[in-house]
Each structure stands twice: as C-alpha cells, then as structure tokens.
C-alpha cells in the first residue's frame, strides 16, 4: 500500500506542476495576415514588387507574418494603417511606421517576408 500511495503522491505533484504551468504561461495569440483585394483602399499594407518574370501590386490586411518564398524585389511599400517589419534577404529586419510610403525605385529591396504588427 505504501508504494501505491507514493506513486499517487508523485502523480498528484506532477499534475499540480502541469496545472500551474498552464495557468502562468500566456497563450500564444494566433494571427492571420491575408492578401486582400486592394479596391483603391490606402489603409492596407500595399507592396509594389517585381521578379525576373512578372510584376504586380499586392495588398495585405490583419496582423501576422507573410513569407515570400524565394524572396521578391520590392519597389515600394505603403504601410497604410499598419506598423510593419520586413525581413530583408541579407538578414536585416526593418521597421516602418504606419502611414509611410517607402520607394526603392533606384535600388529595390530583396524581401523574404513581412510582419504586420
């Protein structure tokens, strides 16, 4: 009976530790940045970009991260109503505040992703 009581006590202590960690650790907030139709709106994150075979304008809404596989050359960033950070292919993380337009016509940025804060 002593061994069973000892095991029960160990299980109780482990369960209490798990419960304490569950209560004290903050839950991760899930964010979903998604591409949206621009529709002439200026409050979205608007990216003017090009690759070796195409070019375009993309708009994004909602907080979160957008990964650009292989990287894209960015000619202009209009942050709209968003503070953002972009990850440059050289490893830099660049913060740009809301309602800012950055133009890189003479030297486009090679970007691998964006975070809308």
mmCIF file of C-alpha atoms in Angstrom:
data_model
loop_
_atom_site.group_PDB
_atom_site.id
_atom_site.type_symbol
_atom_site.label_atom_id
_atom_site.label_comp_id
_atom_site.label_asym_id
_atom_site.label_seq_id
_atom_site.Cartn_x
_atom_site.Cartn_y
_atom_site.Cartn_z
ATOM 1 C CA UNK A 1 0.000 0.000 0.000
ATOM 2 C CA UNK A 2 2.957 2.348 0.720
ATOM 3 C CA UNK A 3 4.244 2.060 -2.884
ATOM 4 C CA UNK A 4 0.801 2.812 -4.316
ATOM 5 C CA UNK A 5 0.454 5.866 -2.053
ATOM 6 C CA UNK A 6 3.924 7.085 -3.090
ATOM 7 C CA UNK A 7 3.010 6.732 -6.798
ATOM 8 C CA UNK A 8 -0.273 8.555 -6.242
ATOM 9 C CA UNK A 9 1.573 11.379 -4.494
ATOM 10 C CA UNK A 10 4.089 11.643 -7.398
ATOM 11 C CA UNK A 11 1.254 11.748 -9.929
ATOM 12 C CA UNK A 12 -0.506 14.428 -7.862
ATOM 13 C CA UNK A 13 2.655 16.566 -7.701
ATOM 14 C CA UNK A 14 3.199 16.220 -11.473
ATOM 15 C CA UNK A 15 -0.429 17.127 -12.192
ATOM 16 C CA UNK A 16 -0.156 20.183 -9.923
ATOM 17 C CA UNK A 17 3.011 21.311 -11.741
ATOM 18 C CA UNK A 18 1.314 20.968 -15.140
ATOM 19 C CA UNK A 19 -1.725 22.883 -13.893
ATOM 20 C CA UNK A 20 0.491 25.667 -12.509
ATOM 21 C CA UNK A 21 2.364 25.985 -15.803
ATOM 22 C CA UNK A 22 -0.910 26.067 -17.713
ATOM 23 C CA UNK A 23 -2.187 28.903 -15.568
ATOM 24 C CA UNK A 24 1.016 31.021 -15.628
ATOM 25 C CA UNK A 25 2.097 30.638 -19.250
ATOM 26 C CA UNK A 26 0.352 33.027 -21.660
ATOM 27 C CA UNK A 27 -1.473 31.535 -24.571
ATOM 28 C CA UNK A 28 0.054 32.234 -27.976
ATOM 29 C CA UNK A 29 -2.051 34.646 -29.992
ATOM 30 C CA UNK A 30 -2.870 33.361 -33.457
ATOM 31 C CA UNK A 31 -2.693 35.960 -36.202
ATOM 32 C CA UNK A 32 -3.581 35.542 -39.815
ATOM 33 C CA UNK A 33 -2.252 38.054 -42.297
ATOM 34 C CA UNK A 34 -4.022 37.573 -45.584
ATOM 35 C CA UNK A 35 -3.825 39.016 -49.071
ATOM 36 C CA UNK A 36 -6.844 41.152 -49.900
ATOM 37 C CA UNK A 37 -8.274 42.931 -52.934
ATOM 38 C CA UNK A 38 -6.913 46.495 -52.837
ATOM 39 C CA UNK A 39 -10.104 48.147 -54.162
ATOM 40 C CA UNK A 40 -8.444 51.575 -54.093
ATOM 41 C CA UNK A 41 -8.016 51.474 -50.313
ATOM 42 C CA UNK A 42 -4.911 53.060 -48.812
ATOM 43 C CA UNK A 43 -5.211 51.654 -45.265
ATOM 44 C CA UNK A 44 -3.867 48.206 -46.245
ATOM 45 C CA UNK A 45 -0.200 47.241 -46.464
ATOM 46 C CA UNK A 46 0.460 47.745 -50.200
ATOM 47 C CA UNK A 47 3.543 46.208 -51.799
ATOM 48 C CA UNK A 48 4.696 47.072 -55.332
ATOM 49 C CA UNK A 49 7.022 44.239 -56.404
ATOM 50 C CA UNK A 50 8.750 42.511 -59.276
ATOM 51 C CA UNK A 51 10.532 39.269 -60.102
ATOM 52 C CA UNK A 52 12.542 38.387 -63.171
ATOM 53 C CA UNK A 53 9.333 37.363 -64.995
ATOM 54 C CA UNK A 54 6.493 39.412 -63.515
ATOM 55 C CA UNK A 55 5.491 42.464 -61.525
ATOM 56 C CA UNK A 56 2.493 43.480 -59.501
ATOM 57 C CA UNK A 57 0.862 45.149 -56.556
ATOM 58 C CA UNK A 58 -0.319 43.134 -53.557
ATOM 59 C CA UNK A 59 -2.358 44.267 -50.552
ATOM 60 C CA UNK A 60 -2.404 42.676 -47.106
ATOM 61 C CA UNK A 61 -4.591 43.042 -44.004
ATOM 62 C CA UNK A 62 -4.575 41.772 -40.405
ATOM 63 C CA UNK A 63 -1.672 41.259 -38.025
ATOM 64 C CA UNK A 64 0.772 38.417 -38.646
ATOM 65 C CA UNK A 65 3.562 37.269 -40.951
ATOM 66 C CA UNK A 66 3.692 36.779 -44.716
ATOM 67 C CA UNK A 67 6.516 34.594 -46.010
ATOM 68 C CA UNK A 68 7.645 35.260 -49.582
ATOM 69 C CA UNK A 69 9.229 32.049 -50.835
ATOM 70 C CA UNK A 70 12.455 32.718 -52.687
ATOM 71 C CA UNK A 71 12.204 36.418 -51.934
ATOM 72 C CA UNK A 72 10.820 39.169 -54.115
ATOM 73 C CA UNK A 73 12.197 42.506 -55.215
ATOM 74 C CA UNK A 74 10.152 45.272 -53.606
ATOM 75 C CA UNK A 75 9.933 48.641 -55.361
ATOM 76 C CA UNK A 76 7.547 50.379 -52.954
ATOM 77 C CA UNK A 77 5.965 49.782 -49.551
ATOM 78 C CA UNK A 78 2.925 51.739 -48.412
ATOM 79 C CA UNK A 79 2.174 50.742 -44.823
ATOM 80 C CA UNK A 80 -1.333 52.191 -44.637
ATOM 81 C CA UNK A 81 -2.714 51.914 -41.113
ATOM 82 C CA UNK A 82 -0.073 49.308 -40.141
ATOM 83 C CA UNK A 83 3.268 49.319 -38.396
ATOM 84 C CA UNK A 84 5.357 46.665 -40.166
ATOM 85 C CA UNK A 85 8.703 44.930 -40.119
ATOM 86 C CA UNK A 86 10.141 43.471 -43.299
ATOM 87 C CA UNK A 87 12.834 40.802 -43.380
ATOM 88 C CA UNK A 88 15.489 41.544 -45.975
ATOM 89 C CA UNK A 89 17.273 38.618 -47.668
ATOM 90 C CA UNK A 90 20.562 39.885 -46.161
ATOM 91 C CA UNK A 91 19.200 39.296 -42.635
ATOM 92 C CA UNK A 92 18.151 42.856 -41.738
ATOM 93 C CA UNK A 93 14.792 43.440 -40.036
ATOM 94 C CA UNK A 94 13.459 46.875 -40.964
ATOM 95 C CA UNK A 95 10.679 48.626 -39.025
ATOM 96 C CA UNK A 96 8.432 51.061 -40.918
ATOM 97 C CA UNK A 97 5.742 53.035 -39.104
ATOM 98 C CA UNK A 98 2.124 53.378 -40.226
ATOM 99 C CA UNK A 99 1.103 55.856 -42.934
ATOM 100 C CA UNK A 100 4.575 55.736 -44.514
ATOM 101 C CA UNK A 101 5.434 55.252 -48.184
ATOM 102 C CA UNK A 102 8.959 53.996 -48.917
ATOM 103 C CA UNK A 103 10.084 53.996 -52.574
ATOM 104 C CA UNK A 104 13.070 51.940 -53.717
ATOM 105 C CA UNK A 105 12.896 52.557 -57.481
ATOM 106 C CA UNK A 106 16.660 53.011 -57.832
ATOM 107 C CA UNK A 107 17.579 50.117 -55.523
ATOM 108 C CA UNK A 108 14.753 47.605 -54.869
ATOM 109 C CA UNK A 109 14.851 45.611 -51.632
ATOM 110 C CA UNK A 110 15.083 41.829 -51.824
ATOM 111 C CA UNK A 111 12.479 40.842 -49.234
ATOM 112 C CA UNK A 112 11.713 37.410 -47.778
ATOM 113 C CA UNK A 113 8.749 38.356 -45.580
ATOM 114 C CA UNK A 114 6.636 40.970 -43.818
ATOM 115 C CA UNK A 115 5.177 41.212 -40.341
ATOM 116 C CA UNK A 116 2.129 43.415 -39.783
ATOM 117 C CA UNK A 117 2.240 44.378 -36.134
#
